[in-house]
């Protein structure tokens, strides 16, 4: 048996980025015990982790980051010495519909994690680290020129962005006030396999496949800076292990696309793979009412993480998008399960194992 070198709590590990992060840590660091805490909202899908769920160094716990009692038990029983905090409500449109759950999860949940880390991380000589995973949306919107940097002022526009900004401020406050060893990262738009089809890229691939309407908000001229999720995960690994305590790192792909141009590319590339005539799916494009308060442009200057930690994206957009479209086309069962809601049964079918895990941390109490 390998010696446990670290015990790391990854929150939100059943989500899109979280599941890539969990897989990466479980496979790259067999000496680390990885605890995935996720309360399985609509965005949490344990099927994303089927391939590693039986690994010796992996434990899933179903529960909320807002549950202080549960957090204290987990920190104590697993002797957690590292946190990678991805759990969040993450969809801007949902935050416009129902902001309160964003405040509960993103603000109160982050505060609860910080508080329990502060209470439990008292042993001298330990290598404690709390990595808060955030977004470029905290900086608001850019005009046609310029980039976000680590010095950009906070100016969040949507309830989602404001809740993430609040969480960032709490993380900094716990560092400043209690010397909690934190590090932050703010990333641009991610894409890749296992993304819930409410976000632009997976939603549009799904709709092209099913020949449904492609709803483009406003004029389609908003700009996003796209990064493959695996490149984000590699950056998180570096920041978690080598980032300077108290610092924030901006992560982005230097890969700006106007929504409408990206949508045309998705249509072309997906049609080609489906052997459809050129221009077939372009007919599905419909311009619809704009998102309220729609941020015009996000773009990251990632020179700090490149200079300090040597990170650079590995995927070109051409490779990453091709891999992503192929993945969704080859995993129509995953799309069908997510669309019908059947993905929720996966946890129920695994409840026995999950209960065993719960039992093991309860009995160690
Ligand atoms: P996601 O919505 O796919 O996954 C979120 C996960 O958190 C889900 O598994 C959900 O069940 C879980 N969760 C929600 N509330 C919880 C709670 N109270 N307790 C425990 N778990 C809970 O999100 P994502 O797109 O993977 O984003 C992950 C993180 O990265 C978020 O913090 C987000 O703000 C940030 N981020 C995302 C992007 C992006 O493009 N997706 C870019 C930059 C930063
Ligand atoms: O920048 C990082 C952020 O990127 C993350 O913090 C968020 O969690 C993540 O959801 C993402 O936010 P966006 O709002 O940029 O992503 P979304 O995929 O929802 O939308 C991308 C762009 O596409 C945006 O300009 C809105 C537009 N859009 C989106 C949808 C879902 C459409 O035109 N039509 C759509 O149906």
Coordinates of C-alpha atoms and ligand atoms in Angstrom, one line a residue:
X1 CA 0.0 0.0 0.0
X2 CA 1.2 3.5 -0.8
X3 CA 1.7 5.9 2.0
X4 CA -0.8 8.7 2.1
X5 CA 1.1 11.9 1.6
X6 CA -1.8 14.3 1.5
X7 CA -5.5 14.3 2.1
X8 CA -7.3 16.6 -0.3
X9 CA -10.9 17.7 -0.3
X10 CA -12.1 18.5 -3.8
X11 CA -15.5 20.2 -3.6
X12 CA -18.0 20.0 -6.6
X13 CA -16.0 17.0 -8.0
X14 CA -19.1 15.6 -9.8
X15 CA -19.4 18.7 -11.9
X16 CA -17.8 19.6 -15.2
X17 CA -14.4 21.1 -14.1
X18 CA -14.5 19.2 -10.8
X19 CA -14.7 15.8 -12.4
X20 CA -11.7 16.5 -14.6
X21 CA -9.8 17.7 -11.6
X22 CA -10.7 14.7 -9.5
X23 CA -9.7 12.3 -12.3
X24 CA -6.4 14.2 -12.7
X25 CA -5.5 14.1 -9.0
X26 CA -6.6 10.5 -8.4
X27 CA -4.6 9.2 -11.3
X28 CA -1.5 11.5 -11.1
X29 CA -1.1 11.4 -7.3
X30 CA -1.7 7.8 -6.1
X31 CA -0.2 8.9 -2.7
X32 CA -2.9 11.4 -2.2
X33 CA -6.3 10.5 -0.6
X34 CA -8.9 12.4 -2.7
X35 CA -12.3 13.2 -1.1
X36 CA -14.9 14.4 -3.4
X37 CA -17.7 16.4 -1.6
X38 CA -20.6 17.1 -3.8
X39 CA -24.3 17.4 -3.0
X40 CA -25.3 16.4 -6.6
X41 CA -27.4 19.3 -7.8
X42 CA -28.7 19.1 -11.3
X43 CA -25.1 19.8 -12.5
X44 CA -23.5 17.0 -10.5
X45 CA -23.2 13.7 -12.4
X46 CA -21.3 10.8 -10.8
X47 CA -21.2 9.0 -14.2
X48 CA -18.5 11.6 -15.1
X49 CA -16.2 9.7 -12.8
X50 CA -17.2 6.0 -13.6
X51 CA -13.6 5.2 -14.7
X52 CA -12.0 6.1 -11.4
X53 CA -14.7 5.5 -8.9
X54 CA -13.2 2.3 -7.6
X55 CA -9.7 3.7 -7.1
X56 CA -8.2 3.1 -3.6
X57 CA -7.3 6.7 -3.1
X58 CA -10.8 8.0 -4.0
X59 CA -13.8 8.6 -1.7
X60 CA -17.1 10.2 -2.7
X61 CA -19.2 11.9 -0.1
X62 CA -22.7 13.3 -0.9
X63 CA -23.2 16.5 1.1
X64 CA -23.2 20.2 1.0
X65 CA -20.4 22.7 1.5
X66 CA -22.9 24.7 3.5
X67 CA -23.1 21.9 6.2
X68 CA -20.6 23.0 8.9
X69 CA -21.1 19.8 10.9
X70 CA -20.3 17.6 7.9
X71 CA -17.3 19.7 7.0
X72 CA -15.9 19.4 10.5
X73 CA -16.3 15.7 10.5
X74 CA -14.6 15.3 7.1
X75 CA -11.7 17.6 8.0
X76 CA -11.1 15.7 11.2
X77 CA -11.6 12.1 10.0
X78 CA -9.7 12.4 6.8
X79 CA -7.1 14.8 8.3
X80 CA -7.7 17.1 5.3
X81 CA -4.7 19.3 4.6
X82 CA -5.6 20.6 1.2
X83 CA -8.8 22.0 -0.4
X84 CA -9.5 22.5 -4.1
X85 CA -12.8 24.3 -4.0
X86 CA -14.8 24.1 -7.2
X87 CA -18.3 23.6 -5.9
X88 CA -20.6 26.4 -7.0
X89 CA -23.8 27.3 -8.8
X90 CA -22.1 28.2 -12.1
X91 CA -24.7 29.2 -14.8
X92 CA -25.3 32.9 -15.3
X93 CA -28.8 32.5 -16.8
X94 CA -29.8 30.5 -13.7
X95 CA -28.4 33.2 -11.4
X96 CA -30.7 35.7 -13.2
X97 CA -33.7 33.4 -12.6
X98 CA -32.9 32.6 -8.9
X99 CA -30.0 34.5 -7.3
X100 CA -30.6 33.3 -3.8
X101 CA -29.2 29.8 -4.3
X102 CA -26.1 31.4 -5.7
X103 CA -25.6 33.4 -2.5
X104 CA -26.2 30.3 -0.4
X105 CA -23.8 28.0 -2.2
X106 CA -21.1 30.4 -3.6
X107 CA -21.0 32.8 -0.6
X108 CA -22.2 30.9 2.5
X109 CA -20.7 27.6 1.3
X110 CA -17.3 29.2 0.7
X111 CA -17.5 30.9 4.1
X112 CA -18.3 27.6 5.8
X113 CA -15.3 25.9 4.1
X114 CA -13.0 28.7 5.1
X115 CA -14.2 28.7 8.7
X116 CA -13.7 24.9 9.1
X117 CA -10.2 25.1 7.5
X118 CA -9.4 27.8 10.0
X119 CA -10.6 25.8 12.9
X120 CA -8.9 22.6 11.9
X121 CA -5.6 23.7 10.4
X122 CA -3.7 24.3 13.6
X123 CA -0.9 21.7 13.6
X124 CA 2.5 23.3 13.2
X125 CA 4.7 22.2 10.3
X126 CA 1.8 21.1 8.1
X127 CA 1.6 22.0 4.5
X128 CA -2.0 23.3 4.5
X129 CA -3.4 24.9 1.4
X130 CA -6.9 26.3 0.4
X131 CA -7.2 26.8 -3.3
X132 CA -10.3 28.8 -4.3
X133 CA -11.3 28.3 -7.9
X134 CA -13.0 31.4 -9.4
X135 CA -13.9 33.1 -12.6
X136 CA -12.9 36.0 -14.8
X137 CA -16.5 37.3 -14.5
X138 CA -15.7 38.9 -11.2
X139 CA -13.9 41.7 -13.2
X140 CA -17.0 42.6 -15.2
X141 CA -17.0 43.3 -18.9
X142 CA -14.3 44.6 -21.2
X143 CA -14.8 46.8 -24.3
X144 CA -13.2 45.9 -27.6
X145 CA -9.6 46.5 -26.2
X146 CA -7.6 45.3 -23.2
X147 CA -7.3 42.3 -21.0
X148 CA -8.0 41.3 -17.4
X149 CA -4.9 41.0 -15.2
X150 CA -4.4 40.2 -11.5
X151 CA -4.6 44.0 -10.9
X152 CA -8.0 44.5 -12.6
X153 CA -10.6 46.0 -10.2
X154 CA -13.6 43.8 -9.2
X155 CA -16.7 44.9 -11.0
X156 CA -19.1 41.9 -11.2
X157 CA -22.3 42.4 -13.2
X158 CA -24.5 39.3 -12.8
X159 CA -25.7 37.7 -9.6
X160 CA -23.4 34.7 -10.4
X161 CA -20.4 37.0 -10.8
X162 CA -21.3 39.0 -7.7
X163 CA -21.5 35.8 -5.6
X164 CA -18.1 34.5 -6.9
X165 CA -16.6 38.0 -6.2
X166 CA -18.0 37.8 -2.7
X167 CA -16.4 34.4 -2.2
X168 CA -13.1 35.7 -3.5
X169 CA -13.2 38.6 -1.0
X170 CA -13.9 36.2 1.8
X171 CA -11.0 34.0 0.8
X172 CA -8.7 37.0 0.9
X173 CA -10.2 38.2 4.2
X174 CA -9.4 34.8 5.8
X175 CA -5.8 35.1 4.6
X176 CA -5.4 38.6 5.7
X177 CA -7.1 38.2 9.1
X178 CA -6.3 34.6 10.1
X179 CA -3.3 33.9 7.9
X180 CA -5.2 31.0 6.3
X181 CA -2.8 29.7 3.5
X182 CA -5.0 30.4 0.5
X183 CA -4.4 30.7 -3.2
X184 CA -6.9 31.9 -5.8
X185 CA -7.3 31.4 -9.6
X186 CA -9.7 33.2 -12.0
X187 CA -10.3 31.4 -15.3
X188 CA -12.0 32.2 -18.6
X189 CA -14.6 30.1 -20.3
X190 CA -13.9 26.3 -20.2
X191 CA -15.0 23.8 -22.8
X192 CA -14.5 20.0 -23.2
X193 CA -16.2 16.7 -22.4
X194 CA -18.8 16.3 -19.6
X195 CA -20.0 19.9 -19.6
X196 CA -23.7 20.2 -18.7
X197 CA -25.6 21.1 -21.9
X198 CA -26.9 24.4 -20.7
X199 CA -23.6 26.1 -21.5
X200 CA -23.0 27.4 -25.0
X201 CA -20.7 24.7 -26.6
X202 CA -22.4 21.5 -25.4
X203 CA -25.9 23.0 -25.8
X204 CA -25.2 23.9 -29.4
X205 CA -23.6 20.6 -30.3
X206 CA -26.6 18.8 -28.8
X207 CA -29.0 21.0 -30.6
X208 CA -27.2 20.7 -33.9
X209 CA -27.2 16.9 -33.5
X210 CA -31.0 16.9 -32.7
X211 CA -31.7 19.6 -35.3
X212 CA -33.1 22.0 -32.7
X213 CA -33.1 25.8 -32.7
X214 CA -29.7 27.5 -31.9
X215 CA -30.7 30.5 -29.7
X216 CA -28.1 33.2 -30.1
X217 CA -28.5 35.9 -27.4
X218 CA -28.7 39.5 -28.8
X219 CA -26.5 40.1 -31.9
X220 CA -24.1 37.3 -31.2
X221 CA -21.3 39.8 -30.9
X222 CA -20.3 39.1 -27.3
X223 CA -16.8 37.7 -27.0
X224 CA -15.5 34.9 -24.8
X225 CA -11.9 33.5 -24.3
X226 CA -12.1 29.7 -24.5
X227 CA -9.8 27.3 -22.8
X228 CA -9.9 23.5 -22.8
X229 CA -10.8 22.1 -19.4
X230 CA -7.7 19.9 -19.2
X231 CA -5.5 23.0 -19.7
X232 CA -7.4 24.6 -16.8
X233 CA -6.8 21.5 -14.6
X234 CA -3.1 21.5 -15.4
X235 CA -3.0 25.1 -14.3
X236 CA -4.9 24.3 -11.1
X237 CA -2.4 21.5 -10.3
X238 CA 0.5 23.9 -10.7
X239 CA -1.1 26.7 -8.7
X240 CA -2.2 24.3 -5.9
X241 CA 1.4 22.9 -5.5
X242 CA 3.6 25.9 -6.5
X243 CA 1.5 29.0 -6.3
X244 CA 2.5 31.8 -3.9
X245 CA 0.4 31.8 -0.8
X246 CA -2.1 34.8 -0.9
X247 CA -1.7 35.3 -4.6
X248 CA -4.3 35.0 -7.4
X249 CA -3.5 33.7 -10.9
X250 CA -5.5 34.5 -14.0
X251 CA -5.9 31.6 -16.4
X252 CA -7.0 32.0 -20.1
X253 CA -6.4 30.6 -23.5
X254 CA -5.7 33.8 -25.5
X255 CA -8.4 32.4 -27.7
X256 CA -11.1 35.0 -28.2
X257 CA -14.2 34.2 -30.2
X258 CA -17.3 36.3 -31.1
X259 CA -20.2 34.0 -30.2
X260 CA -21.6 34.1 -33.7
X261 CA -18.3 33.1 -35.3
X262 CA -17.9 30.2 -32.9
X263 CA -21.5 29.1 -33.5
X264 CA -20.8 29.0 -37.3
X265 CA -17.7 27.0 -36.7
X266 CA -19.6 24.5 -34.5
X267 CA -22.2 24.2 -37.2
X268 CA -19.6 23.5 -39.9
X269 CA -17.5 21.1 -37.9
X270 CA -20.5 19.1 -36.6
X271 CA -22.2 18.9 -40.0
X272 CA -19.0 17.7 -41.5
X273 CA -18.8 14.8 -39.0
X274 CA -22.5 14.0 -39.5
X275 CA -22.1 14.0 -43.3
X276 CA -24.6 16.7 -43.7
X277 CA -24.6 19.3 -46.5
X278 CA -22.5 22.4 -45.9
X279 CA -24.7 25.1 -44.4
X280 CA -27.3 22.6 -43.1
X281 CA -27.2 23.6 -39.4
X282 CA -26.7 27.3 -40.0
X283 CA -30.4 27.4 -40.8
X284 CA -31.1 26.5 -37.1
X285 CA -29.6 29.8 -35.9
X286 CA -32.1 32.2 -34.3
X287 CA -31.3 35.5 -32.7
X288 CA -33.3 35.7 -29.5
X289 CA -33.7 38.2 -26.7
X290 CA -30.4 39.2 -25.1
X291 CA -29.3 37.9 -21.6
X292 CA -30.1 40.7 -19.1
X293 CA -26.9 42.6 -18.3
X294 CA -25.0 40.5 -20.8
X295 CA -21.2 41.1 -20.4
X296 CA -19.7 42.2 -23.7
X297 CA -16.3 40.7 -23.6
X298 CA -13.9 38.7 -21.4
X299 CA -10.2 38.2 -22.2
X300 CA -7.4 37.2 -20.0
X301 CA -3.8 38.2 -19.9
X302 CA -2.2 35.0 -18.5
X303 CA 1.4 36.3 -18.5
X304 CA 1.7 36.1 -14.7
X305 CA 1.0 32.3 -14.5
X306 CA 3.2 31.7 -17.6
X307 CA 6.1 33.7 -16.2
X308 CA 5.9 32.4 -12.6
X309 CA 4.8 28.8 -13.0
X310 CA 5.6 28.1 -16.6
X311 CA 2.0 27.2 -17.5
X312 CA 0.9 27.4 -21.0
X313 CA -2.1 25.7 -22.7
X314 CA -1.4 22.5 -24.6
X315 CA -4.5 22.3 -26.7
X316 CA -4.8 24.5 -29.8
X317 CA -8.5 25.4 -30.2
X318 CA -8.6 23.4 -33.4
X319 CA -7.5 20.2 -31.6
X320 CA -9.6 20.9 -28.5
X321 CA -12.8 21.7 -30.3
X322 CA -12.4 18.7 -32.6
X323 CA -11.9 16.4 -29.6
X324 CA -14.9 18.0 -27.8
X325 CA -17.3 17.7 -30.8
X326 CA -16.1 14.1 -31.3
X327 CA -16.7 13.3 -27.6
X328 CA -20.3 14.6 -27.6
X329 CA -21.1 12.8 -30.9
X330 CA -19.5 9.5 -29.6
X331 CA -21.3 9.8 -26.2
X332 CA -24.9 10.3 -27.2
X333 CA -25.9 8.0 -24.2
X334 CA -24.3 10.6 -21.8
X335 CA -26.3 13.4 -23.5
X336 CA -29.5 11.3 -23.5
X337 CA -29.0 10.5 -19.8
X338 CA -28.4 14.2 -18.9
X339 CA -31.3 15.4 -21.0
X340 CA -33.8 12.9 -19.6
X341 CA -32.6 13.2 -16.0
X342 CA -31.7 9.5 -15.9
X343 CA -28.1 10.5 -14.9
X344 CA -29.5 11.0 -11.4
X345 CA -30.3 7.3 -11.1
X346 CA -26.6 6.6 -11.3
X347 CA -26.0 7.8 -7.8
X348 CA -29.0 5.8 -6.5
X349 CA -27.6 2.6 -8.2
X350 CA -24.3 3.3 -6.4
X351 CA -25.9 4.3 -3.1
X352 CA -24.6 1.2 -1.5
X353 CA -21.0 2.2 -2.1
X354 CA -21.6 5.8 -1.3
X355 CA -23.2 4.7 2.0
X356 CA -20.2 2.6 2.8
X357 CA -18.0 5.6 2.3
X358 CA -20.3 7.7 4.5
X359 CA -20.1 4.9 7.1
X360 CA -16.4 4.8 7.0
X361 CA -16.0 8.4 7.9
X362 CA -18.7 8.3 10.5
X363 CA -17.3 5.3 12.2
X364 CA -13.9 6.9 12.4
X365 CA -15.4 9.9 14.2
Ligands
LIG1 P1 -20.7 22.8 -12.6 O1 -22.0 23.6 -12.5 O2 -20.5 21.9 -13.8 O3 -20.5 21.9 -11.3 C1 -20.7 22.4 -10.0 C2 -20.6 21.2 -9.1 O4 -20.8 21.8 -7.8 C3 -21.8 20.2 -9.3 O5 -21.2 18.9 -9.3 C4 -22.7 20.5 -8.2 O6 -23.4 19.3 -7.8 C5 -21.7 20.9 -7.1 N1 -22.4 21.7 -6.0 C6 -23.3 22.8 -6.2 N2 -23.7 23.2 -5.0 C7 -23.0 22.5 -4.0 C8 -23.0 22.4 -2.6 N3 -23.8 23.3 -1.9 N4 -22.3 21.5 -2.0 C9 -21.5 20.6 -2.7 N5 -21.5 20.6 -4.0 C10 -22.2 21.5 -4.7 O7 -19.6 23.9 -12.6 P2 -18.3 24.1 -13.4 O8 -18.6 24.7 -14.7 O9 -17.5 22.8 -13.4 O10 -17.5 25.2 -12.6 C11 -16.7 24.7 -11.4 C12 -16.1 25.9 -10.8 O11 -15.2 26.6 -11.7 C13 -17.1 27.0 -10.3 O12 -16.6 27.5 -9.0 C14 -17.1 28.1 -11.4 O13 -17.4 29.3 -10.8 C15 -15.6 28.0 -11.8 N6 -15.4 28.4 -13.2 C16 -16.1 27.8 -14.2 C17 -15.8 28.1 -15.5 C18 -16.5 27.5 -16.7 O14 -16.3 27.9 -17.8 N7 -17.3 26.4 -16.5 C19 -14.8 29.0 -15.8 C20 -14.1 29.6 -14.7 C21 -14.4 29.3 -13.4
LIG2 O1 -15.9 33.3 -18.0 C1 -16.0 32.2 -17.2 C2 -17.5 31.8 -17.1 O2 -17.9 31.2 -18.3 C3 -17.7 30.9 -15.9 O3 -17.5 31.5 -14.7 C4 -19.2 30.4 -15.9 O4 -19.4 29.4 -14.9 C5 -19.5 29.8 -17.2 O5 -20.9 29.4 -17.3 C6 -19.2 30.7 -18.4 O6 -20.1 31.8 -18.4 P1 -20.7 32.4 -19.7 O7 -22.0 33.1 -19.4 O8 -19.7 33.1 -20.5 O9 -21.0 31.0 -20.5 P2 -22.3 30.5 -21.3 O10 -21.9 29.2 -22.0 O11 -23.6 30.5 -20.6 O12 -22.4 31.6 -22.5 C7 -21.3 31.8 -23.4 C8 -21.8 33.0 -24.3 O13 -22.8 32.5 -25.2 C9 -22.4 34.2 -23.6 O14 -22.0 35.4 -24.2 C10 -23.9 33.9 -23.7 C11 -24.0 33.2 -25.0 N1 -25.1 32.2 -25.2 C12 -25.2 31.3 -24.2 C13 -26.2 30.3 -24.2 C14 -26.3 29.3 -23.2 C15 -26.0 32.3 -26.2 O15 -25.9 33.2 -27.1 N2 -27.0 31.4 -26.3 C16 -27.2 30.4 -25.3 O16 -28.1 29.6 -25.4

